[in-house]
PDB file of C-alpha atoms in Angstrom:
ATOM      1  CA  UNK D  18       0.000   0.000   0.000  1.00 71.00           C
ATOM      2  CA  UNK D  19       1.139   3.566  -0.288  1.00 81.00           C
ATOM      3  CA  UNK D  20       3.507   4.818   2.351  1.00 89.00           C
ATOM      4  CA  UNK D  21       4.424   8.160   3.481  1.00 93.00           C
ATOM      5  CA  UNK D  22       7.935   8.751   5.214  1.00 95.00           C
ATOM      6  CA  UNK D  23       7.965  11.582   7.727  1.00 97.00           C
ATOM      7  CA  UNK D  24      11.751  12.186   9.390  1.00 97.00           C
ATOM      8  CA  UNK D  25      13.054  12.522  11.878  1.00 97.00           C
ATOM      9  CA  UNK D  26      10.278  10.711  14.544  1.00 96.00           C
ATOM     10  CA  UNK D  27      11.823  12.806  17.278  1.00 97.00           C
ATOM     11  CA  UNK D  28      13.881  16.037  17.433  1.00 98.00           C
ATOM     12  CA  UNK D  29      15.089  17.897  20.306  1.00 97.00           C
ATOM     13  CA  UNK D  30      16.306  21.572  19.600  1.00 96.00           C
ATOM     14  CA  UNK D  31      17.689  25.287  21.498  1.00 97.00           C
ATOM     15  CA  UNK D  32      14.982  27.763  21.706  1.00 97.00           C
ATOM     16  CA  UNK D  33      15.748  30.412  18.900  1.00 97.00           C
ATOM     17  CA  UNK D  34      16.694  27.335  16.165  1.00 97.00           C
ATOM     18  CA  UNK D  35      15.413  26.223  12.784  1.00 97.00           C
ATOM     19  CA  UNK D  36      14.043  22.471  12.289  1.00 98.00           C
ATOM     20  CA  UNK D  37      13.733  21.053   9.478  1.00 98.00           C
ATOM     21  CA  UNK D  38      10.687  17.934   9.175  1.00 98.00           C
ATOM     22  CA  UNK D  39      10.242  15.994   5.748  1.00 97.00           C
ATOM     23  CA  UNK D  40       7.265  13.945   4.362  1.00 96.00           C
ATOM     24  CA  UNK D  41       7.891  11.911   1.461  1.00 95.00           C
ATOM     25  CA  UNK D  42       5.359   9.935  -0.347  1.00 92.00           C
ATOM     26  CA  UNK D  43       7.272   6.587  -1.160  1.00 92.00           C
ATOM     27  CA  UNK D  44       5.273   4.717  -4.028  1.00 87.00           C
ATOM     28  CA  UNK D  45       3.122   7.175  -5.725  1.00 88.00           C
ATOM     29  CA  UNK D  46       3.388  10.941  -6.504  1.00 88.00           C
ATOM     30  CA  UNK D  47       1.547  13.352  -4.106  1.00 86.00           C
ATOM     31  CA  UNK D  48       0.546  16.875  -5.284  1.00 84.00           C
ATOM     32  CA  UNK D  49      -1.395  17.662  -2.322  1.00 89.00           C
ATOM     33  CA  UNK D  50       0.208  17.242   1.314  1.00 92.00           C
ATOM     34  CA  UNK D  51      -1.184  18.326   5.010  1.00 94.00           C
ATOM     35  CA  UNK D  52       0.521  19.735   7.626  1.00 96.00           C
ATOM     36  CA  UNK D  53      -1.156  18.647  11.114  1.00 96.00           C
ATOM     37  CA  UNK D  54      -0.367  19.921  14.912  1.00 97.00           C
ATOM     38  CA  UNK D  55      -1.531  17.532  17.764  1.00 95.00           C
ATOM     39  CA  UNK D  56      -0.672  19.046  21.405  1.00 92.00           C
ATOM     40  CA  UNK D  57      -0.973  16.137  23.884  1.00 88.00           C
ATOM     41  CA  UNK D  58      -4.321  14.716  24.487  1.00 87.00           C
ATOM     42  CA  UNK D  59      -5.533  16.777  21.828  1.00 91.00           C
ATOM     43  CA  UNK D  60      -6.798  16.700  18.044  1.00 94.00           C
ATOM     44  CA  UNK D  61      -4.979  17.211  14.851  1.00 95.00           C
ATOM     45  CA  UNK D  62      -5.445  20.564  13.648  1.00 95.00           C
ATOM     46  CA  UNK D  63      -4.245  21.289  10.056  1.00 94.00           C
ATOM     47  CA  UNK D  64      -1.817  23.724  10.137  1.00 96.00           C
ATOM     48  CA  UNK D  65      -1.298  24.247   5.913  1.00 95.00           C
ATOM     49  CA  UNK D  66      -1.652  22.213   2.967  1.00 93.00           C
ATOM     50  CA  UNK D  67       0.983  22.023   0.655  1.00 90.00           C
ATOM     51  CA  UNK D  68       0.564  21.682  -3.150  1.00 87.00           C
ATOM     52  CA  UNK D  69       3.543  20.995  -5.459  1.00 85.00           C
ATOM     53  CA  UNK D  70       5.146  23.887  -6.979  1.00 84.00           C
ATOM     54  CA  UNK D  71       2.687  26.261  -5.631  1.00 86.00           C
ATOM     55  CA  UNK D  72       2.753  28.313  -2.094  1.00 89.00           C
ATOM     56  CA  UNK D  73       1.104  26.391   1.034  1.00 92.00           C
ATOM     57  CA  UNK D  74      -2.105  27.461   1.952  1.00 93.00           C
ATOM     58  CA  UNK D  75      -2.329  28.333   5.498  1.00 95.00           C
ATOM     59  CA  UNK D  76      -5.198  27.941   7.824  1.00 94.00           C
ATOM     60  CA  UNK D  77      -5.917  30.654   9.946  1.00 94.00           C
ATOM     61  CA  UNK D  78      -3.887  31.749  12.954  1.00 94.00           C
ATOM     62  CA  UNK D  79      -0.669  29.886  11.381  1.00 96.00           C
ATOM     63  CA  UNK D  80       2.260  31.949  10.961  1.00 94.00           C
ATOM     64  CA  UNK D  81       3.520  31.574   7.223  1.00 93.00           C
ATOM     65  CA  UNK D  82       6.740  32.999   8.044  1.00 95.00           C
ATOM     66  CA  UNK D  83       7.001  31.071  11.316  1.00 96.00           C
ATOM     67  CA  UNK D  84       6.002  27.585   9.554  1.00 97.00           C
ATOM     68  CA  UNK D  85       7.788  27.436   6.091  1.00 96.00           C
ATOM     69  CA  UNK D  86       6.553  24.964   3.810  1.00 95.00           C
ATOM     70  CA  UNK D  87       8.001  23.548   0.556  1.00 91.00           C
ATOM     71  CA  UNK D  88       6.555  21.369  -1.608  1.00 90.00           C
ATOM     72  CA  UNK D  89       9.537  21.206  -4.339  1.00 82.00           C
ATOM     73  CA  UNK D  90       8.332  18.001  -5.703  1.00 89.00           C
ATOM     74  CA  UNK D  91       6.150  15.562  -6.335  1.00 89.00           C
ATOM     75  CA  UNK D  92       7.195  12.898  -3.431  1.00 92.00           C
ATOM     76  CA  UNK D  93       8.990  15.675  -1.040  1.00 94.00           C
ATOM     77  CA  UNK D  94       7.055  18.355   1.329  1.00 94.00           C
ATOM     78  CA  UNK D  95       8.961  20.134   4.345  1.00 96.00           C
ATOM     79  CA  UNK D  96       8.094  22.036   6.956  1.00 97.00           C
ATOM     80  CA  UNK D  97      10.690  24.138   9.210  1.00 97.00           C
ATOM     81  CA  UNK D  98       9.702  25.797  12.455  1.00 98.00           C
ATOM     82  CA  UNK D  99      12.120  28.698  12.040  1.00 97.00           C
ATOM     83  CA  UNK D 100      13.233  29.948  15.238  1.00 96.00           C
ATOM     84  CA  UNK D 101      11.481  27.247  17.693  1.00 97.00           C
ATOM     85  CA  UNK D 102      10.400  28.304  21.013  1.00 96.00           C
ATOM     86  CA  UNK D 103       8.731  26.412  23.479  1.00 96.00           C
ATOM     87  CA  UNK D 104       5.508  26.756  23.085  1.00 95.00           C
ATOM     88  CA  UNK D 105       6.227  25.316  19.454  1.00 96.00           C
ATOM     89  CA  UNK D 106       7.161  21.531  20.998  1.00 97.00           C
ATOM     90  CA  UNK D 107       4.097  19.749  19.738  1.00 96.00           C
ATOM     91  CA  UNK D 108       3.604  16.316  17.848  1.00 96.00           C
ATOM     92  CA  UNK D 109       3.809  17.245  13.979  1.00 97.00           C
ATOM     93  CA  UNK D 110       2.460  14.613  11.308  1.00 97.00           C
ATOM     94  CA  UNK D 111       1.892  15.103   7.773  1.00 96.00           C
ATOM     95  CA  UNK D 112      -0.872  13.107   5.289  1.00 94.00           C
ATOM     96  CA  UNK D 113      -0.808  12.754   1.600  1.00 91.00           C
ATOM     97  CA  UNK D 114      -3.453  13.060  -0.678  1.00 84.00           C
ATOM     98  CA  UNK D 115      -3.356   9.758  -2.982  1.00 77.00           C
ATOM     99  CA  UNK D 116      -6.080  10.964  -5.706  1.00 68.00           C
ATOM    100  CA  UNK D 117      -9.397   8.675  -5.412  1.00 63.00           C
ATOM    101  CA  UNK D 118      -7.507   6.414  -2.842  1.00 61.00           C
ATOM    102  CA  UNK D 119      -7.569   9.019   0.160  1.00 78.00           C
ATOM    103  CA  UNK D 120      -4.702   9.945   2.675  1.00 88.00           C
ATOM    104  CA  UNK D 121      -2.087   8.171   3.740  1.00 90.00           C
ATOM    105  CA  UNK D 122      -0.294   9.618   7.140  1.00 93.00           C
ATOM    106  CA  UNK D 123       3.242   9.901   7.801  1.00 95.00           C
ATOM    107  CA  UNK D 124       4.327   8.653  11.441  1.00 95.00           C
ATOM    108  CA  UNK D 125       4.665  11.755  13.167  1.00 96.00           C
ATOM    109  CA  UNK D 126       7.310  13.993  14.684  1.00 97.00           C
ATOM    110  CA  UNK D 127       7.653  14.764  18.009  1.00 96.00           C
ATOM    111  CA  UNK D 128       9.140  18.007  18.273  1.00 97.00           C
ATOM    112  CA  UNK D 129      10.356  18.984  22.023  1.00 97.00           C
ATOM    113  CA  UNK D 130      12.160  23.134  21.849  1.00 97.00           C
ATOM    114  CA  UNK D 131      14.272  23.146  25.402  1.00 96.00           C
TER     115      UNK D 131
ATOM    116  CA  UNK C   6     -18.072  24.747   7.471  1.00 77.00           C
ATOM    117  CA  UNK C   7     -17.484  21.548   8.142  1.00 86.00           C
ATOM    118  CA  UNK C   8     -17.431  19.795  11.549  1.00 93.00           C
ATOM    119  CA  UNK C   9     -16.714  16.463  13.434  1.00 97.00           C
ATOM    120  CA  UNK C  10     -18.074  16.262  16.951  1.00 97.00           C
ATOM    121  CA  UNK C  11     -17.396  13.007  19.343  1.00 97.00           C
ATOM    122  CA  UNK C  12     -18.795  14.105  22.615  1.00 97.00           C
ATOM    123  CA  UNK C  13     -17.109  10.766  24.330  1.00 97.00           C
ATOM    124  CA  UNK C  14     -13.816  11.913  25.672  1.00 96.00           C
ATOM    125  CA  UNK C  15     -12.846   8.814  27.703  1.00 97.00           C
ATOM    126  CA  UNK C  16     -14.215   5.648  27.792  1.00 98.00           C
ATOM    127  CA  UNK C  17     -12.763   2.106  29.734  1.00 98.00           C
ATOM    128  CA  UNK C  18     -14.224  -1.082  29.829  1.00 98.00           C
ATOM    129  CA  UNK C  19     -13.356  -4.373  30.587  1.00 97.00           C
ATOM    130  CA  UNK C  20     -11.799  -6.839  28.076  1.00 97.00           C
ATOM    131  CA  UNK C  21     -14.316  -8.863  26.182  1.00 97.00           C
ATOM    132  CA  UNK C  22     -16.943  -6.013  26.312  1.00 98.00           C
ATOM    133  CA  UNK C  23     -18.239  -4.024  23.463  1.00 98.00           C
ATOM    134  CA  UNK C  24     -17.620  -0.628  23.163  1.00 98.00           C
ATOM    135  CA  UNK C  25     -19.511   2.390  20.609  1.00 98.00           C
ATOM    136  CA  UNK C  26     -17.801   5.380  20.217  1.00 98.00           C
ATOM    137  CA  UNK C  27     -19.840   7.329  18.990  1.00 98.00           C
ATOM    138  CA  UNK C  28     -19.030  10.357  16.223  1.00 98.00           C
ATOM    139  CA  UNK C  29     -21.213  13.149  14.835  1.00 98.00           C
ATOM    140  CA  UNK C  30     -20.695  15.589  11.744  1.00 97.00           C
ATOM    141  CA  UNK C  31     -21.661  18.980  10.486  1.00 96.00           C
ATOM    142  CA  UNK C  32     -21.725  19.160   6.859  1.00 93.00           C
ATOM    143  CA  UNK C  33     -23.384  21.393   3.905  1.00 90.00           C
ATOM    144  CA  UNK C  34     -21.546  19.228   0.699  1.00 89.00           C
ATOM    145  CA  UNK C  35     -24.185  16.488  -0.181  1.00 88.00           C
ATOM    146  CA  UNK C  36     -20.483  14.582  -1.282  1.00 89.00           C
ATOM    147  CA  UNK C  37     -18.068  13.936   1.043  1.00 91.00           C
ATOM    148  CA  UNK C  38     -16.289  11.426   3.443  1.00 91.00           C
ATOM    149  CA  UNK C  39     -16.189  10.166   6.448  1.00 93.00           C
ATOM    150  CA  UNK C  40     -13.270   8.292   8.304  1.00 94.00           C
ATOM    151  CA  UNK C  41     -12.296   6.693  11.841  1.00 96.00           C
ATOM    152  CA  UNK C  42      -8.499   6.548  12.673  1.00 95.00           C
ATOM    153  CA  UNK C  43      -6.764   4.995  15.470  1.00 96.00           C
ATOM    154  CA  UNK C  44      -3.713   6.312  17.254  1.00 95.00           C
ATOM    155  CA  UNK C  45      -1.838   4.079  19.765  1.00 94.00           C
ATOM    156  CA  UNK C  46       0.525   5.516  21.863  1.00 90.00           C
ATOM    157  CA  UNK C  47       3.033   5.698  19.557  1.00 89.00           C
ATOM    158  CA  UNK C  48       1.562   8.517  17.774  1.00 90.00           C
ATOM    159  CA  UNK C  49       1.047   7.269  14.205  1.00 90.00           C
ATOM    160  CA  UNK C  50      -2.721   7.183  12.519  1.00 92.00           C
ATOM    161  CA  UNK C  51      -3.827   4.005  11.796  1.00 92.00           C
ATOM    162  CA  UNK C  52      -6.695   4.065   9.033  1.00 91.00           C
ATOM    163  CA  UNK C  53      -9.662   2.099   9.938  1.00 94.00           C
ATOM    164  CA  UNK C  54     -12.529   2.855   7.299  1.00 92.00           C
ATOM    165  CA  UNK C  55     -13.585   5.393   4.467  1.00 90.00           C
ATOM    166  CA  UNK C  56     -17.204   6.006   3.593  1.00 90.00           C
ATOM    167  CA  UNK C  57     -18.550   7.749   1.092  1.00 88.00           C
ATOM    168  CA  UNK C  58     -21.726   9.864   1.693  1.00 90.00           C
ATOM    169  CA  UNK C  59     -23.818   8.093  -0.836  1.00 89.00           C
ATOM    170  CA  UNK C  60     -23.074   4.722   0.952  1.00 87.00           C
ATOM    171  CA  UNK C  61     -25.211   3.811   4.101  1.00 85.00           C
ATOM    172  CA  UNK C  62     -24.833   0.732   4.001  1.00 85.00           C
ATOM    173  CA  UNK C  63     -22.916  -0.655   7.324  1.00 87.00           C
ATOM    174  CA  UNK C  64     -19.934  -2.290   7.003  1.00 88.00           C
ATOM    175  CA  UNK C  65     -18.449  -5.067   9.016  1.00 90.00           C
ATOM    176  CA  UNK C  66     -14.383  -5.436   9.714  1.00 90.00           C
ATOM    177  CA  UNK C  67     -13.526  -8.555  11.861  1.00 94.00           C
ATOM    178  CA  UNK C  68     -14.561  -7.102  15.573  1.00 96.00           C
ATOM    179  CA  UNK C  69     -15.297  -3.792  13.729  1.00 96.00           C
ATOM    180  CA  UNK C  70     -18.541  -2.472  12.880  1.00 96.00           C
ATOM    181  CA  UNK C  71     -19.458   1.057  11.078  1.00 96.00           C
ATOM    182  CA  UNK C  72     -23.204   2.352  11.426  1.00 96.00           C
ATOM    183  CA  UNK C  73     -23.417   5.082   8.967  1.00 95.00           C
ATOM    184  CA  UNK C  74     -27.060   7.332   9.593  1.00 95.00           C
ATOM    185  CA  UNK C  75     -27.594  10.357   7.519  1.00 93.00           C
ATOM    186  CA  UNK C  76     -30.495  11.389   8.724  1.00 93.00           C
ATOM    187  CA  UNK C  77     -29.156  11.624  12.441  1.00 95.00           C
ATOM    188  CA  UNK C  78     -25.847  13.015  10.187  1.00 96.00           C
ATOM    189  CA  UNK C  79     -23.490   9.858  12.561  1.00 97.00           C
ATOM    190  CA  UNK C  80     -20.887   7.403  11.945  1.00 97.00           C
ATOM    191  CA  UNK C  81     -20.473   5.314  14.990  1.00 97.00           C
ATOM    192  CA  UNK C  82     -17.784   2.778  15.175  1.00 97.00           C
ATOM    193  CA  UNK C  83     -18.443  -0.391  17.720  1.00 97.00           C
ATOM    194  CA  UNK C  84     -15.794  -2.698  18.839  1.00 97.00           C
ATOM    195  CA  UNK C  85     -17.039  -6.462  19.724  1.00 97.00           C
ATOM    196  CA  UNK C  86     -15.407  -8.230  22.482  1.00 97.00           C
ATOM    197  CA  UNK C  87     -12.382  -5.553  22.784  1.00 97.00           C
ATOM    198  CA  UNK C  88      -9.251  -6.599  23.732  1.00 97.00           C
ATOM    199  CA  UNK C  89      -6.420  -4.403  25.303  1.00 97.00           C
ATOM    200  CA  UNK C  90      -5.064  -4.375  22.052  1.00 96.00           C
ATOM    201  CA  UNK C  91      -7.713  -1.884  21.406  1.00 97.00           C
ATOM    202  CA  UNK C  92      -6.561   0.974  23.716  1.00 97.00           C
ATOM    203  CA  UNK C  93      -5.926   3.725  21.613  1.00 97.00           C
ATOM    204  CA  UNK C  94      -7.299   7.340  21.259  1.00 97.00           C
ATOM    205  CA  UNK C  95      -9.918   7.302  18.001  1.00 98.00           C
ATOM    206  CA  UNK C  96     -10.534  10.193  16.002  1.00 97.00           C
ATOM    207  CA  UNK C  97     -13.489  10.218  13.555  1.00 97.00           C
ATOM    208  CA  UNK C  98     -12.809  12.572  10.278  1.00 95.00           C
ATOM    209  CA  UNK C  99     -15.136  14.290   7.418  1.00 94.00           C
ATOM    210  CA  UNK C 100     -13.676  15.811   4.683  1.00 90.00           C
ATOM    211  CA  UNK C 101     -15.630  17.582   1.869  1.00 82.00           C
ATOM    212  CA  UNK C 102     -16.413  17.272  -1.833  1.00 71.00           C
ATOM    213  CA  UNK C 103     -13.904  15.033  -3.975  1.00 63.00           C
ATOM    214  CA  UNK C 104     -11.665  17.484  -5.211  1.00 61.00           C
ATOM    215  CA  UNK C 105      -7.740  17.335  -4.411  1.00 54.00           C
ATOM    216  CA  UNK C 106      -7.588  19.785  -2.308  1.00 61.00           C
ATOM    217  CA  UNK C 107     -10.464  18.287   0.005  1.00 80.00           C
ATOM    218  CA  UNK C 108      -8.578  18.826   3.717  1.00 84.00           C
ATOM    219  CA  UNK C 109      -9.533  16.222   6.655  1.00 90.00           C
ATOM    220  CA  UNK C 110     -11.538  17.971  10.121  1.00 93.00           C
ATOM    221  CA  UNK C 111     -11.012  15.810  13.161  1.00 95.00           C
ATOM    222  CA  UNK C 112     -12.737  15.427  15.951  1.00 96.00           C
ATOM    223  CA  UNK C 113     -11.422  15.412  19.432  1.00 96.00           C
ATOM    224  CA  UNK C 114     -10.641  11.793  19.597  1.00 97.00           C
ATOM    225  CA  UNK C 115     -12.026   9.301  21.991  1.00 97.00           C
ATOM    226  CA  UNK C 116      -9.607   7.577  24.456  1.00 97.00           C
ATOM    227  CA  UNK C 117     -10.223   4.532  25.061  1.00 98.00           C
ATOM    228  CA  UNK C 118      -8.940   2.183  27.867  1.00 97.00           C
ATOM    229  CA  UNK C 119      -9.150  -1.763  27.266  1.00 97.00           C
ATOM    230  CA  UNK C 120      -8.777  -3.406  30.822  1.00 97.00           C
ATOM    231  CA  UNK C 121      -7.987  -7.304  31.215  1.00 95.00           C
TER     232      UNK C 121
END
Protein backbone atom coordinates (compact mmCIF):
# COMPACT_ATOMS: atom_id res chain seq x y z
CA UNK A 1 0.00 0.00 0.00
CA UNK A 2 1.14 3.57 -0.29
CA UNK A 3 3.51 4.82 2.35
CA UNK A 4 4.42 8.16 3.48
CA UNK A 5 7.94 8.75 5.21
CA UNK A 6 7.96 11.58 7.73
CA UNK A 7 11.75 12.19 9.39
CA UNK A 8 13.05 12.52 11.88
CA UNK A 9 10.28 10.71 14.54
CA UNK A 10 11.82 12.81 17.28
CA UNK A 11 13.88 16.04 17.43
CA UNK A 12 15.09 17.90 20.31
CA UNK A 13 16.31 21.57 19.60
CA UNK A 14 17.69 25.29 21.50
CA UNK A 15 14.98 27.76 21.71
CA UNK A 16 15.75 30.41 18.90
CA UNK A 17 16.69 27.34 16.17
CA UNK A 18 15.41 26.22 12.78
CA UNK A 19 14.04 22.47 12.29
CA UNK A 20 13.73 21.05 9.48
CA UNK A 21 10.69 17.93 9.18
CA UNK A 22 10.24 15.99 5.75
CA UNK A 23 7.26 13.95 4.36
CA UNK A 24 7.89 11.91 1.46
CA UNK A 25 5.36 9.94 -0.35
CA UNK A 26 7.27 6.59 -1.16
CA UNK A 27 5.27 4.72 -4.03
CA UNK A 28 3.12 7.17 -5.72
CA UNK A 29 3.39 10.94 -6.50
CA UNK A 30 1.55 13.35 -4.11
CA UNK A 31 0.55 16.87 -5.28
CA UNK A 32 -1.40 17.66 -2.32
CA UNK A 33 0.21 17.24 1.31
CA UNK A 34 -1.18 18.33 5.01
CA UNK A 35 0.52 19.74 7.63
CA UNK A 36 -1.16 18.65 11.11
CA UNK A 37 -0.37 19.92 14.91
CA UNK A 38 -1.53 17.53 17.76
CA UNK A 39 -0.67 19.05 21.40
CA UNK A 40 -0.97 16.14 23.88
CA UNK A 41 -4.32 14.72 24.49
CA UNK A 42 -5.53 16.78 21.83
CA UNK A 43 -6.80 16.70 18.04
CA UNK A 44 -4.98 17.21 14.85
CA UNK A 45 -5.45 20.56 13.65
CA UNK A 46 -4.25 21.29 10.06
CA UNK A 47 -1.82 23.72 10.14
CA UNK A 48 -1.30 24.25 5.91
CA UNK A 49 -1.65 22.21 2.97
CA UNK A 50 0.98 22.02 0.65
CA UNK A 51 0.56 21.68 -3.15
CA UNK A 52 3.54 20.99 -5.46
CA UNK A 53 5.15 23.89 -6.98
CA UNK A 54 2.69 26.26 -5.63
CA UNK A 55 2.75 28.31 -2.09
CA UNK A 56 1.10 26.39 1.03
CA UNK A 57 -2.10 27.46 1.95
CA UNK A 58 -2.33 28.33 5.50
CA UNK A 59 -5.20 27.94 7.82
CA UNK A 60 -5.92 30.65 9.95
CA UNK A 61 -3.89 31.75 12.95
CA UNK A 62 -0.67 29.89 11.38
CA UNK A 63 2.26 31.95 10.96
CA UNK A 64 3.52 31.57 7.22
CA UNK A 65 6.74 33.00 8.04
CA UNK A 66 7.00 31.07 11.32
CA UNK A 67 6.00 27.59 9.55
CA UNK A 68 7.79 27.44 6.09
CA UNK A 69 6.55 24.96 3.81
CA UNK A 70 8.00 23.55 0.56
CA UNK A 71 6.56 21.37 -1.61
CA UNK A 72 9.54 21.21 -4.34
CA UNK A 73 8.33 18.00 -5.70
CA UNK A 74 6.15 15.56 -6.33
CA UNK A 75 7.19 12.90 -3.43
CA UNK A 76 8.99 15.67 -1.04
CA UNK A 77 7.05 18.36 1.33
CA UNK A 78 8.96 20.13 4.35
CA UNK A 79 8.09 22.04 6.96
CA UNK A 80 10.69 24.14 9.21
CA UNK A 81 9.70 25.80 12.46
CA UNK A 82 12.12 28.70 12.04
CA UNK A 83 13.23 29.95 15.24
CA UNK A 84 11.48 27.25 17.69
CA UNK A 85 10.40 28.30 21.01
CA UNK A 86 8.73 26.41 23.48
CA UNK A 87 5.51 26.76 23.08
CA UNK A 88 6.23 25.32 19.45
CA UNK A 89 7.16 21.53 21.00
CA UNK A 90 4.10 19.75 19.74
CA UNK A 91 3.60 16.32 17.85
CA UNK A 92 3.81 17.24 13.98
CA UNK A 93 2.46 14.61 11.31
CA UNK A 94 1.89 15.10 7.77
CA UNK A 95 -0.87 13.11 5.29
CA UNK A 96 -0.81 12.75 1.60
CA UNK A 97 -3.45 13.06 -0.68
CA UNK A 98 -3.36 9.76 -2.98
CA UNK A 99 -6.08 10.96 -5.71
CA UNK A 100 -9.40 8.68 -5.41
CA UNK A 101 -7.51 6.41 -2.84
CA UNK A 102 -7.57 9.02 0.16
CA UNK A 103 -4.70 9.95 2.68
CA UNK A 104 -2.09 8.17 3.74
CA UNK A 105 -0.29 9.62 7.14
CA UNK A 106 3.24 9.90 7.80
CA UNK A 107 4.33 8.65 11.44
CA UNK A 108 4.66 11.76 13.17
CA UNK A 109 7.31 13.99 14.68
CA UNK A 110 7.65 14.76 18.01
CA UNK A 111 9.14 18.01 18.27
CA UNK A 112 10.36 18.98 22.02
CA UNK A 113 12.16 23.13 21.85
CA UNK A 114 14.27 23.15 25.40
CA UNK B 1 -18.07 24.75 7.47
CA UNK B 2 -17.48 21.55 8.14
CA UNK B 3 -17.43 19.80 11.55
CA UNK B 4 -16.71 16.46 13.43
CA UNK B 5 -18.07 16.26 16.95
CA UNK B 6 -17.40 13.01 19.34
CA UNK B 7 -18.79 14.10 22.62
CA UNK B 8 -17.11 10.77 24.33
CA UNK B 9 -13.82 11.91 25.67
CA UNK B 10 -12.85 8.81 27.70
CA UNK B 11 -14.21 5.65 27.79
CA UNK B 12 -12.76 2.11 29.73
CA UNK B 13 -14.22 -1.08 29.83
CA UNK B 14 -13.36 -4.37 30.59
CA UNK B 15 -11.80 -6.84 28.08
CA UNK B 16 -14.32 -8.86 26.18
CA UNK B 17 -16.94 -6.01 26.31
CA UNK B 18 -18.24 -4.02 23.46
CA UNK B 19 -17.62 -0.63 23.16
CA UNK B 20 -19.51 2.39 20.61
CA UNK B 21 -17.80 5.38 20.22
CA UNK B 22 -19.84 7.33 18.99
CA UNK B 23 -19.03 10.36 16.22
CA UNK B 24 -21.21 13.15 14.83
CA UNK B 25 -20.70 15.59 11.74
CA UNK B 26 -21.66 18.98 10.49
CA UNK B 27 -21.73 19.16 6.86
CA UNK B 28 -23.38 21.39 3.91
CA UNK B 29 -21.55 19.23 0.70
CA UNK B 30 -24.19 16.49 -0.18
CA UNK B 31 -20.48 14.58 -1.28
CA UNK B 32 -18.07 13.94 1.04
CA UNK B 33 -16.29 11.43 3.44
CA UNK B 34 -16.19 10.17 6.45
CA UNK B 35 -13.27 8.29 8.30
CA UNK B 36 -12.30 6.69 11.84
CA UNK B 37 -8.50 6.55 12.67
CA UNK B 38 -6.76 5.00 15.47
CA UNK B 39 -3.71 6.31 17.25
CA UNK B 40 -1.84 4.08 19.77
CA UNK B 41 0.53 5.52 21.86
CA UNK B 42 3.03 5.70 19.56
CA UNK B 43 1.56 8.52 17.77
CA UNK B 44 1.05 7.27 14.20
CA UNK B 45 -2.72 7.18 12.52
CA UNK B 46 -3.83 4.00 11.80
CA UNK B 47 -6.70 4.07 9.03
CA UNK B 48 -9.66 2.10 9.94
CA UNK B 49 -12.53 2.85 7.30
CA UNK B 50 -13.58 5.39 4.47
CA UNK B 51 -17.20 6.01 3.59
CA UNK B 52 -18.55 7.75 1.09
CA UNK B 53 -21.73 9.86 1.69
CA UNK B 54 -23.82 8.09 -0.84
CA UNK B 55 -23.07 4.72 0.95
CA UNK B 56 -25.21 3.81 4.10
CA UNK B 57 -24.83 0.73 4.00
CA UNK B 58 -22.92 -0.66 7.32
CA UNK B 59 -19.93 -2.29 7.00
CA UNK B 60 -18.45 -5.07 9.02
CA UNK B 61 -14.38 -5.44 9.71
CA UNK B 62 -13.53 -8.56 11.86
CA UNK B 63 -14.56 -7.10 15.57
CA UNK B 64 -15.30 -3.79 13.73
CA UNK B 65 -18.54 -2.47 12.88
CA UNK B 66 -19.46 1.06 11.08
CA UNK B 67 -23.20 2.35 11.43
CA UNK B 68 -23.42 5.08 8.97
CA UNK B 69 -27.06 7.33 9.59
CA UNK B 70 -27.59 10.36 7.52
CA UNK B 71 -30.49 11.39 8.72
CA UNK B 72 -29.16 11.62 12.44
CA UNK B 73 -25.85 13.02 10.19
CA UNK B 74 -23.49 9.86 12.56
CA UNK B 75 -20.89 7.40 11.94
CA UNK B 76 -20.47 5.31 14.99
CA UNK B 77 -17.78 2.78 15.18
CA UNK B 78 -18.44 -0.39 17.72
CA UNK B 79 -15.79 -2.70 18.84
CA UNK B 80 -17.04 -6.46 19.72
CA UNK B 81 -15.41 -8.23 22.48
CA UNK B 82 -12.38 -5.55 22.78
CA UNK B 83 -9.25 -6.60 23.73
CA UNK B 84 -6.42 -4.40 25.30
CA UNK B 85 -5.06 -4.38 22.05
CA UNK B 86 -7.71 -1.88 21.41
CA UNK B 87 -6.56 0.97 23.72
CA UNK B 88 -5.93 3.73 21.61
CA UNK B 89 -7.30 7.34 21.26
CA UNK B 90 -9.92 7.30 18.00
CA UNK B 91 -10.53 10.19 16.00
CA UNK B 92 -13.49 10.22 13.55
CA UNK B 93 -12.81 12.57 10.28
CA UNK B 94 -15.14 14.29 7.42
CA UNK B 95 -13.68 15.81 4.68
CA UNK B 96 -15.63 17.58 1.87
CA UNK B 97 -16.41 17.27 -1.83
CA UNK B 98 -13.90 15.03 -3.98
CA UNK B 99 -11.67 17.48 -5.21
CA UNK B 100 -7.74 17.33 -4.41
CA UNK B 101 -7.59 19.78 -2.31
CA UNK B 102 -10.46 18.29 0.01
CA UNK B 103 -8.58 18.83 3.72
CA UNK B 104 -9.53 16.22 6.65
CA UNK B 105 -11.54 17.97 10.12
CA UNK B 106 -11.01 15.81 13.16
CA UNK B 107 -12.74 15.43 15.95
CA UNK B 108 -11.42 15.41 19.43
CA UNK B 109 -10.64 11.79 19.60
CA UNK B 110 -12.03 9.30 21.99
CA UNK B 111 -9.61 7.58 24.46
CA UNK B 112 -10.22 4.53 25.06
CA UNK B 113 -8.94 2.18 27.87
CA UNK B 114 -9.15 -1.76 27.27
CA UNK B 115 -8.78 -3.41 30.82
CA UNK B 116 -7.99 -7.30 31.21
Amino acid sequence: GAVVSQHPSRVICKSGTSVKIECRSLDFQATTMFWYRQFPKQSLMLMATSNEGSKATYEQGVEKDKFLINHASLTLSTLTVTSAHPEDSSFYICSALQGANGYTFGSGTRLTVV
Amino acid sequence: AQKVTQAQTEISVVEKEDVTLDCVYETRDTTYYLFWYKQPPSGELVFLIRRNSFDEQNEISGRYSWNFQKSTSSFNFTITASQVVDSAVYFCALSEGAGANSKLTFGKGITLSVRP
